[in-house]
mmCIF file of C-alpha atoms and ligand atoms in Angstrom:
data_model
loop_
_atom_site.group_PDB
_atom_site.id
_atom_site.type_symbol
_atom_site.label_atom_id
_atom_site.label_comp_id
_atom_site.label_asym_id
_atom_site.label_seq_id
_atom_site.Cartn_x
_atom_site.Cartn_y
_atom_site.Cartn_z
ATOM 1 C CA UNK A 14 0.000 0.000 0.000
ATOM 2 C CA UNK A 15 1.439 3.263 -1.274
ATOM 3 C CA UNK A 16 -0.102 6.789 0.611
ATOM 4 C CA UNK A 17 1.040 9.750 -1.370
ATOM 5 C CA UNK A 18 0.298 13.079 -0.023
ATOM 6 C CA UNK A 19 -0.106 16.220 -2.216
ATOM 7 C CA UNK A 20 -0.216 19.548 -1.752
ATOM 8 C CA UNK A 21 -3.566 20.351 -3.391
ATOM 9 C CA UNK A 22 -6.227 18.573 -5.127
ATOM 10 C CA UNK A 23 -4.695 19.907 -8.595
ATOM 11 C CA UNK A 24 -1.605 17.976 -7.407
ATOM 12 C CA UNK A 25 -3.852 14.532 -6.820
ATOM 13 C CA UNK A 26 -4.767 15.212 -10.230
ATOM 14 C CA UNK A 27 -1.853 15.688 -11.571
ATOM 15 C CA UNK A 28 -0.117 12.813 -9.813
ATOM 16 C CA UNK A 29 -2.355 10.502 -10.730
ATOM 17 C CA UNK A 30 -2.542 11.368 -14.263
ATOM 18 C CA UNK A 31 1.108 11.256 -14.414
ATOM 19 C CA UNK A 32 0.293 7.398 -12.715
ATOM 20 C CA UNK A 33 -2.058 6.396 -15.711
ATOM 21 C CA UNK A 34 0.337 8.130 -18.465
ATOM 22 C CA UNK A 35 3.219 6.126 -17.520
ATOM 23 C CA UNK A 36 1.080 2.999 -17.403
ATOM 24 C CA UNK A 37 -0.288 3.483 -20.544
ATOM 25 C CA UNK A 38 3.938 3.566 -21.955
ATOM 26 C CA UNK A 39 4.042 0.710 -20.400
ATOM 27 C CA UNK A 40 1.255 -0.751 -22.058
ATOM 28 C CA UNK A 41 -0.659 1.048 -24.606
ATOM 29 C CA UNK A 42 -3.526 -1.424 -24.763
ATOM 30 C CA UNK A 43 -4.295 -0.002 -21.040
ATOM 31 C CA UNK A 44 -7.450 -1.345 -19.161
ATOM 32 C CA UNK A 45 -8.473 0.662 -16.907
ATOM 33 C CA UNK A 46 -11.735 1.107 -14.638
ATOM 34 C CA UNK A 47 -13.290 4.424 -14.199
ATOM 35 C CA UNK A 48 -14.920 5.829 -10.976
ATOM 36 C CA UNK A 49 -17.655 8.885 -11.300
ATOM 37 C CA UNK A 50 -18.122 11.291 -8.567
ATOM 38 C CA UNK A 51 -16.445 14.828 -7.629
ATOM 39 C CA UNK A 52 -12.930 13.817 -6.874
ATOM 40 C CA UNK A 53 -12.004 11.696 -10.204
ATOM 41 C CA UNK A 54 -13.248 15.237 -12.174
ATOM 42 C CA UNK A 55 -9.530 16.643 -11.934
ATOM 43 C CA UNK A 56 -8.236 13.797 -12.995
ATOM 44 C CA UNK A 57 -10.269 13.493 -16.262
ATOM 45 C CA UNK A 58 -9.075 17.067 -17.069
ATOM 46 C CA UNK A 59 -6.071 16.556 -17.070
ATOM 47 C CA UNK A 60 -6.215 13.494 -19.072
ATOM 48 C CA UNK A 61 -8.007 15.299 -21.872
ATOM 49 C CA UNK A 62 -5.254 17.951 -21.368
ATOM 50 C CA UNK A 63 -2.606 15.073 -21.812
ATOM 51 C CA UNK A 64 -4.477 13.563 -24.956
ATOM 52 C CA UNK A 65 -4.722 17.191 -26.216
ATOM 53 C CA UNK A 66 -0.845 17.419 -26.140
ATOM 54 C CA UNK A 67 -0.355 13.786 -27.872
ATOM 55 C CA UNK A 68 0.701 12.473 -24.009
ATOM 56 C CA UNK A 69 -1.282 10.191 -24.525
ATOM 57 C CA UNK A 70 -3.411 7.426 -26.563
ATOM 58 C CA UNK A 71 -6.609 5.995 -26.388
ATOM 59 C CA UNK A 72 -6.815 4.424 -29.551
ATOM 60 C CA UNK A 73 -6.116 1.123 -27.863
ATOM 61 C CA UNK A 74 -7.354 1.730 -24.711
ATOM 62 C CA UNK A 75 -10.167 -0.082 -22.826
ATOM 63 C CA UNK A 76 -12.878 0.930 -20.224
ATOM 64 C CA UNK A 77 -14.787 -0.689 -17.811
ATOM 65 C CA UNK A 78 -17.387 1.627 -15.394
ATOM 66 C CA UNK A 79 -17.088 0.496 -11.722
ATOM 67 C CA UNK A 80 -21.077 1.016 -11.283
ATOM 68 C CA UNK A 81 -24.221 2.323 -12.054
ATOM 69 C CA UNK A 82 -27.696 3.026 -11.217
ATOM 70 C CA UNK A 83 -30.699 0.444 -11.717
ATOM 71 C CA UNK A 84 -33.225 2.392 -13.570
ATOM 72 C CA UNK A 85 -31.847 5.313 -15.557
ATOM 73 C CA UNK A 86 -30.929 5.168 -19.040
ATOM 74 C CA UNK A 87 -27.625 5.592 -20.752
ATOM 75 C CA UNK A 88 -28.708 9.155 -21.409
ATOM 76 C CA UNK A 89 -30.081 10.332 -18.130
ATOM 77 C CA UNK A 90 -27.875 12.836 -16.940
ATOM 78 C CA UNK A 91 -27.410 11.309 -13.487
ATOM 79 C CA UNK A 92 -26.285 7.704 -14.854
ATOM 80 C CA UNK A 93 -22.668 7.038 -14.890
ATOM 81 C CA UNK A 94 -22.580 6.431 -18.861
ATOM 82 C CA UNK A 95 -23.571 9.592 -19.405
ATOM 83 C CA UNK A 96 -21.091 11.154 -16.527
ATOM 84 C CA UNK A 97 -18.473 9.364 -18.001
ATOM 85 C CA UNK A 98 -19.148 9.774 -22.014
ATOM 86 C CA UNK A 99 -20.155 13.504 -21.161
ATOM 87 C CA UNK A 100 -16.331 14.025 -19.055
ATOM 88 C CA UNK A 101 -13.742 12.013 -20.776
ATOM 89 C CA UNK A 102 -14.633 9.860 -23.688
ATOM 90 C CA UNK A 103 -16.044 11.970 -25.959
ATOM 91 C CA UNK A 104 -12.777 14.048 -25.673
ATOM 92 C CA UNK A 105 -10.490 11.626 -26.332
ATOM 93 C CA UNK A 106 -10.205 8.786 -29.080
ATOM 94 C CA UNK A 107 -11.773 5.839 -27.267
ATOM 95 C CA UNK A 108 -12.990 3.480 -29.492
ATOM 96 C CA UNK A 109 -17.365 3.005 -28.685
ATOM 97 C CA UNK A 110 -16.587 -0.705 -28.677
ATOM 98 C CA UNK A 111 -13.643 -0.630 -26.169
ATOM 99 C CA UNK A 112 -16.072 0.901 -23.373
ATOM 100 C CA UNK A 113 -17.797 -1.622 -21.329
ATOM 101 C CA UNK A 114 -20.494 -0.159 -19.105
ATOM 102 C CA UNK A 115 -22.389 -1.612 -16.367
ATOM 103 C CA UNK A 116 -26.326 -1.333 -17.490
ATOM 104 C CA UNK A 117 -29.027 0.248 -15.392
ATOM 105 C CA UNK A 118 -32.010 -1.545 -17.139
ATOM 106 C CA UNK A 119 -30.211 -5.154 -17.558
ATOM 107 C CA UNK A 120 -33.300 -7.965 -18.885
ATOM 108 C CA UNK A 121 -31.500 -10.528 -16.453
ATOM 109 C CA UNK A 122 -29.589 -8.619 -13.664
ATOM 110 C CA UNK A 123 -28.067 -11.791 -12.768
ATOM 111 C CA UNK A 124 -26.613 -12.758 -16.222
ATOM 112 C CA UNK A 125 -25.356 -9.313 -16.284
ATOM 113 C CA UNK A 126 -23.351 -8.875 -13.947
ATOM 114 C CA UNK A 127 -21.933 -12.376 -14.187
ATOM 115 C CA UNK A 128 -21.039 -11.344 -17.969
ATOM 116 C CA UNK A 129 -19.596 -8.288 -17.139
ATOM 117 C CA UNK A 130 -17.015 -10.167 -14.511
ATOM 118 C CA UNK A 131 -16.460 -12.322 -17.480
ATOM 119 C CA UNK A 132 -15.925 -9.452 -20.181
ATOM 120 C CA UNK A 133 -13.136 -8.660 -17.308
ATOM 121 C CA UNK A 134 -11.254 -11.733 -17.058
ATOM 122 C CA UNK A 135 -11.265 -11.901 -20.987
ATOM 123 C CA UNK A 136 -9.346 -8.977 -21.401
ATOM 124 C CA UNK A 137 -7.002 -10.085 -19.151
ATOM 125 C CA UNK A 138 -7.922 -7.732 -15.950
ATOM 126 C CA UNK A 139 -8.248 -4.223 -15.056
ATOM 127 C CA UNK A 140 -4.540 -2.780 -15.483
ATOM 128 C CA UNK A 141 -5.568 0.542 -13.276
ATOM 129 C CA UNK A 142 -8.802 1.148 -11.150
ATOM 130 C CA UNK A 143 -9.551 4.612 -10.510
ATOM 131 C CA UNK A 144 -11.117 4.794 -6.971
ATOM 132 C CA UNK A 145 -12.654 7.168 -5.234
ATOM 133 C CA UNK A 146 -14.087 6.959 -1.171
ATOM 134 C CA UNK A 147 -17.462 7.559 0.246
ATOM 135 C CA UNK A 148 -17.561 9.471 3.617
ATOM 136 C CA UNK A 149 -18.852 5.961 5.374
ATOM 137 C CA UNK A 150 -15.829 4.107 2.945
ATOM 138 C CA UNK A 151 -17.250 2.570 0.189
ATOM 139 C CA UNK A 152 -15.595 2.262 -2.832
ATOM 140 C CA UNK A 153 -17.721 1.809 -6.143
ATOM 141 C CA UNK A 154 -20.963 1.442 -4.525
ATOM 142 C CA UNK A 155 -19.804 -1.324 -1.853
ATOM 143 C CA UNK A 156 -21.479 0.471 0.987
ATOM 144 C CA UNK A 157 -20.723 -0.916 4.678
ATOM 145 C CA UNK A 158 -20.936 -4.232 5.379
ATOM 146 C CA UNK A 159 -20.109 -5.397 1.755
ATOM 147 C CA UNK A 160 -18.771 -8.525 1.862
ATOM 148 C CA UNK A 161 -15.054 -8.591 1.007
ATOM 149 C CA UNK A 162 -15.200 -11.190 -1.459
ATOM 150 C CA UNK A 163 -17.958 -9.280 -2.912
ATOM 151 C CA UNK A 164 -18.554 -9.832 -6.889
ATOM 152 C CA UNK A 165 -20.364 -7.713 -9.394
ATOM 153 C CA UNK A 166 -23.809 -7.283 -8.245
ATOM 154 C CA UNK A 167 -27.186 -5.527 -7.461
ATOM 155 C CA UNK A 168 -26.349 -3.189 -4.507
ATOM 156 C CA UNK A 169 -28.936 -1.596 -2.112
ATOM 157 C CA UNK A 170 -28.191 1.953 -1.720
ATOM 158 C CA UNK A 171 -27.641 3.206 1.607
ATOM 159 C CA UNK A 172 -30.465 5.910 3.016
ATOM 160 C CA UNK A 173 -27.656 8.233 3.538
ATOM 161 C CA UNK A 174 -26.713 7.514 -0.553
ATOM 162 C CA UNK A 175 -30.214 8.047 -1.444
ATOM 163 C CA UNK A 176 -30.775 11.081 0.181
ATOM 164 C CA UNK A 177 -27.291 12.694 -0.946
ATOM 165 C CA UNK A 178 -28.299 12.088 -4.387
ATOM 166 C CA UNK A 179 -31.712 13.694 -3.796
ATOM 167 C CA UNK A 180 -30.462 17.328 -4.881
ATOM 168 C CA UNK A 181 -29.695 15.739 -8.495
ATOM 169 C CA UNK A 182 -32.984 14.220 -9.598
ATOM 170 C CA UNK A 183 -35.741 16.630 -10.085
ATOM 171 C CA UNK A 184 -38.628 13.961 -10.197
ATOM 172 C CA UNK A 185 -38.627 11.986 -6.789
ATOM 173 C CA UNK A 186 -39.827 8.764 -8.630
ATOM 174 C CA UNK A 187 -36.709 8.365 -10.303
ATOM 175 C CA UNK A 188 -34.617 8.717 -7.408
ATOM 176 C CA UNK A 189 -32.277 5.203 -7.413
ATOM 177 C CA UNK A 190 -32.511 3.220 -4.515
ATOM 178 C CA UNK A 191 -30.507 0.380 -5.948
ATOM 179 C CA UNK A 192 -27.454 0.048 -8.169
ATOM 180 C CA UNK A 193 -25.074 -2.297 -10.046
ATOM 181 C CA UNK A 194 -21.360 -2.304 -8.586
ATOM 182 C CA UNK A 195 -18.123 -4.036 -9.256
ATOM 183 C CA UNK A 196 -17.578 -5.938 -6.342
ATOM 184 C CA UNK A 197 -14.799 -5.498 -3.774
ATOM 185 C CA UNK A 198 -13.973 -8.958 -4.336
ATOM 186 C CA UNK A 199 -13.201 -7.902 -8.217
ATOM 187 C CA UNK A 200 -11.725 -4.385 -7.306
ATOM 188 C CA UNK A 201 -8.675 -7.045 -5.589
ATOM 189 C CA UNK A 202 -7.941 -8.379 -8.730
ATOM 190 C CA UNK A 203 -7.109 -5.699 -10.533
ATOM 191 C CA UNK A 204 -3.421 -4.870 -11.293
ATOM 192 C CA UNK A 205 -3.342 -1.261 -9.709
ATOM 193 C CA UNK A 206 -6.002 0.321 -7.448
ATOM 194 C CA UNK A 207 -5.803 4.026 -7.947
ATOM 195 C CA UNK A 208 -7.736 5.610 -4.701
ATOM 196 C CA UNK A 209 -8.383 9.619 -5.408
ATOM 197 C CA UNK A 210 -9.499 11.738 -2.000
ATOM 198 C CA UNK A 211 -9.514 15.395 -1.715
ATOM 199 C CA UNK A 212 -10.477 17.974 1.864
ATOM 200 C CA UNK A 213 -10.800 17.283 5.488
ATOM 201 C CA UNK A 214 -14.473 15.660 5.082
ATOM 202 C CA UNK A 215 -12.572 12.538 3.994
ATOM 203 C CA UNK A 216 -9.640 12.742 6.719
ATOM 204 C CA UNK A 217 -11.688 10.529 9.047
ATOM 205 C CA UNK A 218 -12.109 7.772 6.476
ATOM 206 C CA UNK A 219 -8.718 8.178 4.978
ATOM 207 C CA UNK A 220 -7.427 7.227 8.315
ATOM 208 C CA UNK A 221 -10.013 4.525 9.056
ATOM 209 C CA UNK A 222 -9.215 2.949 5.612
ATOM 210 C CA UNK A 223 -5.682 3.288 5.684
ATOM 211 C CA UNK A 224 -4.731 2.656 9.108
ATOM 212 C CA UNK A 225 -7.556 0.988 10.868
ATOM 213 C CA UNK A 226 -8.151 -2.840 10.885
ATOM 214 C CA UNK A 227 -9.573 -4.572 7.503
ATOM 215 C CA UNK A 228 -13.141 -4.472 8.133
ATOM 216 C CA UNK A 229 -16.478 -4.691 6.077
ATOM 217 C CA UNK A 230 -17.750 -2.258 7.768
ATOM 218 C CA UNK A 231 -15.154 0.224 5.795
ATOM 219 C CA UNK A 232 -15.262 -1.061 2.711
ATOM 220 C CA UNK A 233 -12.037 0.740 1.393
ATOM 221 C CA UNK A 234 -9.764 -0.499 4.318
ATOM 222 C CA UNK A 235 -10.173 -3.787 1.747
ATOM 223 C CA UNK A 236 -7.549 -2.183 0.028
ATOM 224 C CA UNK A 237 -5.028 -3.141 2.531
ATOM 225 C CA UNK A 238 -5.153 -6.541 1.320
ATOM 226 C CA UNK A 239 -4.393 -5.065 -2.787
ATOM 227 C CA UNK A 240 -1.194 -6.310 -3.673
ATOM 228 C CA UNK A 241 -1.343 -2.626 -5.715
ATOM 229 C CA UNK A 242 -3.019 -0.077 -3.999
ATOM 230 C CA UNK A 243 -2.029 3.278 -4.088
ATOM 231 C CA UNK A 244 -4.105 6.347 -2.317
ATOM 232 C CA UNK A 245 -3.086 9.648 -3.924
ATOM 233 C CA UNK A 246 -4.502 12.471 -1.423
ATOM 234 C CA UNK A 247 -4.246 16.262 -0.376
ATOM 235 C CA UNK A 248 -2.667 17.031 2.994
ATOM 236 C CA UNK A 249 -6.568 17.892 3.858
ATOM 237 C CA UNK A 250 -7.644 14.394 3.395
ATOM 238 C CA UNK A 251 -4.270 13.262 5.226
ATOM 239 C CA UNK A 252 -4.401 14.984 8.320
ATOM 240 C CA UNK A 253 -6.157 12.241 10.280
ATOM 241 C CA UNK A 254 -3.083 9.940 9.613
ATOM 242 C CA UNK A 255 -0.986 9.085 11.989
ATOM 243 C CA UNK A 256 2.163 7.918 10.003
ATOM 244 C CA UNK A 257 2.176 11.070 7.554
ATOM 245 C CA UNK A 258 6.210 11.161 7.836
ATOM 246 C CA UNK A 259 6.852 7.462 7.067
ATOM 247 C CA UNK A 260 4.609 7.948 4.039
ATOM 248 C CA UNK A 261 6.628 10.989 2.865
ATOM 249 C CA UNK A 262 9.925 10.005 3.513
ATOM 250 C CA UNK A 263 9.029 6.396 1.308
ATOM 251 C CA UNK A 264 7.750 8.052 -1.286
ATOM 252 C CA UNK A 265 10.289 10.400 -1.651
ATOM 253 C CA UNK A 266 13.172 7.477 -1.744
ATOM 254 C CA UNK A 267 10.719 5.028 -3.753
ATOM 255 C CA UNK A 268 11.574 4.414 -7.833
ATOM 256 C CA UNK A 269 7.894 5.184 -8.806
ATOM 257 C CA UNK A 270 8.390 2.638 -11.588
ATOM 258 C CA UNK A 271 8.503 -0.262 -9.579
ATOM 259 C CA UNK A 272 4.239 -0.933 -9.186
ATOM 260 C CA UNK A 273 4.205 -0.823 -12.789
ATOM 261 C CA UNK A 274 6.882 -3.127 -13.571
ATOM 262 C CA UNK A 275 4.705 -5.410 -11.330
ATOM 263 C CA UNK A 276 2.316 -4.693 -13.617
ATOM 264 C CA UNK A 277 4.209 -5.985 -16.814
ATOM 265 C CA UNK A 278 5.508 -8.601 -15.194
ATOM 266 C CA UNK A 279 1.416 -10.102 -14.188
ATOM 267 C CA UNK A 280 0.976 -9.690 -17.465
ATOM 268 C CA UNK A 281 4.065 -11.514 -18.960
ATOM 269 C CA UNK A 282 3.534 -13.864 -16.469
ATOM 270 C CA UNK A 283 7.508 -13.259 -15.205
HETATM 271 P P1 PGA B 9 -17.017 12.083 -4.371
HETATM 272 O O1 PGA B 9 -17.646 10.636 -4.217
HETATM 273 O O2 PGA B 9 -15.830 11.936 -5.235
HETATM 274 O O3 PGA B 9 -18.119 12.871 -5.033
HETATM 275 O O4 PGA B 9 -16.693 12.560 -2.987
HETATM 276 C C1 PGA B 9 -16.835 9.577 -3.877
HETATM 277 C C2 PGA B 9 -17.669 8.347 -3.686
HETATM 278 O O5 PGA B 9 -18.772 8.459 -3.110
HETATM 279 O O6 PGA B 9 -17.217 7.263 -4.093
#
């Protein structure tokens, strides 16, 4: 587990683009997963801003969503397709059929999700997940008490959830109380887990997930058990941590490279 503390949120940005570019020279045919909320926003700036300046390609890139919400269509504004088509992909050169979305309005839920898993393992894994963390922990929409070996699945949104989400949906109705999620169990298995947090309302959980034991009950504290996992976070969301200096002092006398050599060498299998 890798903590790297930034100065701002620009800098978590930054840093964490700078994380996916030098993946993607490692391996242009990049998978990587794709979080939605506030924090990742930066981060998909700065991307296009990369693209823009021929940093980088994503001709042969590939995309899987971590999650999405039962009921809305692909063009609601609220669903994550349209989040994620309407702040990265249609900016960049992502090819339609390389972006592989989690439905809200599956026919067989079940056979979904199980496909989507599947879709996973046949591209050979998720290179790079972008995370980001809930104020009660979850990551992807594994609220609390989320199994650990969780898989891809119909999630029940927490009240809390709901009611956060209330000040984006005009219409009550179509509020979503339930979702489809990547499970924690599958966010494990990927390669790299990329965790984004920004400002002192995620200081608490930062610490909690970082530093306190491995528990359901904070679903990102999972992450302790990634072989990859790296948190990239402003000194706001760091202050609850009690090791701050050890995490400095390592990263400043770490060869960055070394994660994604262990990357490379999953994939070539030395
Ligand atoms: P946020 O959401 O980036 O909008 O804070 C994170 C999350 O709930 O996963």
């Amino acid at each position: 587990m890798e903590v790297i503390i930034m100065k701002t949120y620009e800098e978590v940005c930054e840093e964490s683009a700078a994380i996916i570019q030098e993946a993607w020279r490692q391996e242009n045919a990049l998978v990587l997963g794709f979080a939605t909320g506030k924090t990742p926003l930066g981060l998909y700036e700065r991307l296009i801003e990369l693209y823009n300046q021929g940093g980088i390609d994503f001709a042969s890139v590939k995309a899987f969503n971590l999650d999405e919400y039962v009921g809305l269509e692909e063009s609601h504004p609220q669903s994550f397709a349209y989040y994620m088509d309407h702040h990265l992909f249609q900016h960049v050169n992502i090819m339609k059929e390389n972006i592989f979305r989690l439905s809200g309005r599956p026919a067989d839920i079940e056979a979904h999700c199980r496909s989507y898993e599947r879709k996973i393992q046949e591209v050979g894994g998720i290179d790079v997940q972008i995370l980001g963390i809930g104020k009660n922990g979850h990551i992807a929409f594994n609220e609390p008490g989320s199994s650990l070996s969780s898989r891809t699945r119909l999630e029940i949104l927490t009240q809390e959830t709901v009611l956060a989400n209330r000040q984006f949906f005009q219409d009550e109705k179509e509020l979503p109380r339930f979702c489809l999620t990547m499970g924690i169990g599958t966010i494990l298995e990927t390669k790299m887990a990329l965790l984004l947090a920004s400002g002192k309302d995620k200081a608490e959980i930062i610490a909690r997930a970082v530093e306190g034991p491995v528990t359901a009950s904070v679903p990102a504290s999972a992450l302790q058990l990634h072989a990859c996992a790296r948190f990239v976070i402003d000194e706001a969301a760091a202050s609850g941590l009690s090791n701050l200096d050890y995490y400095r002092w390592a990263y400043e006398n770490k060869d960055r490279a070394s994660d994604l050599l262990k990357i490379v060498a999953l994939k070539t299998g030395n």
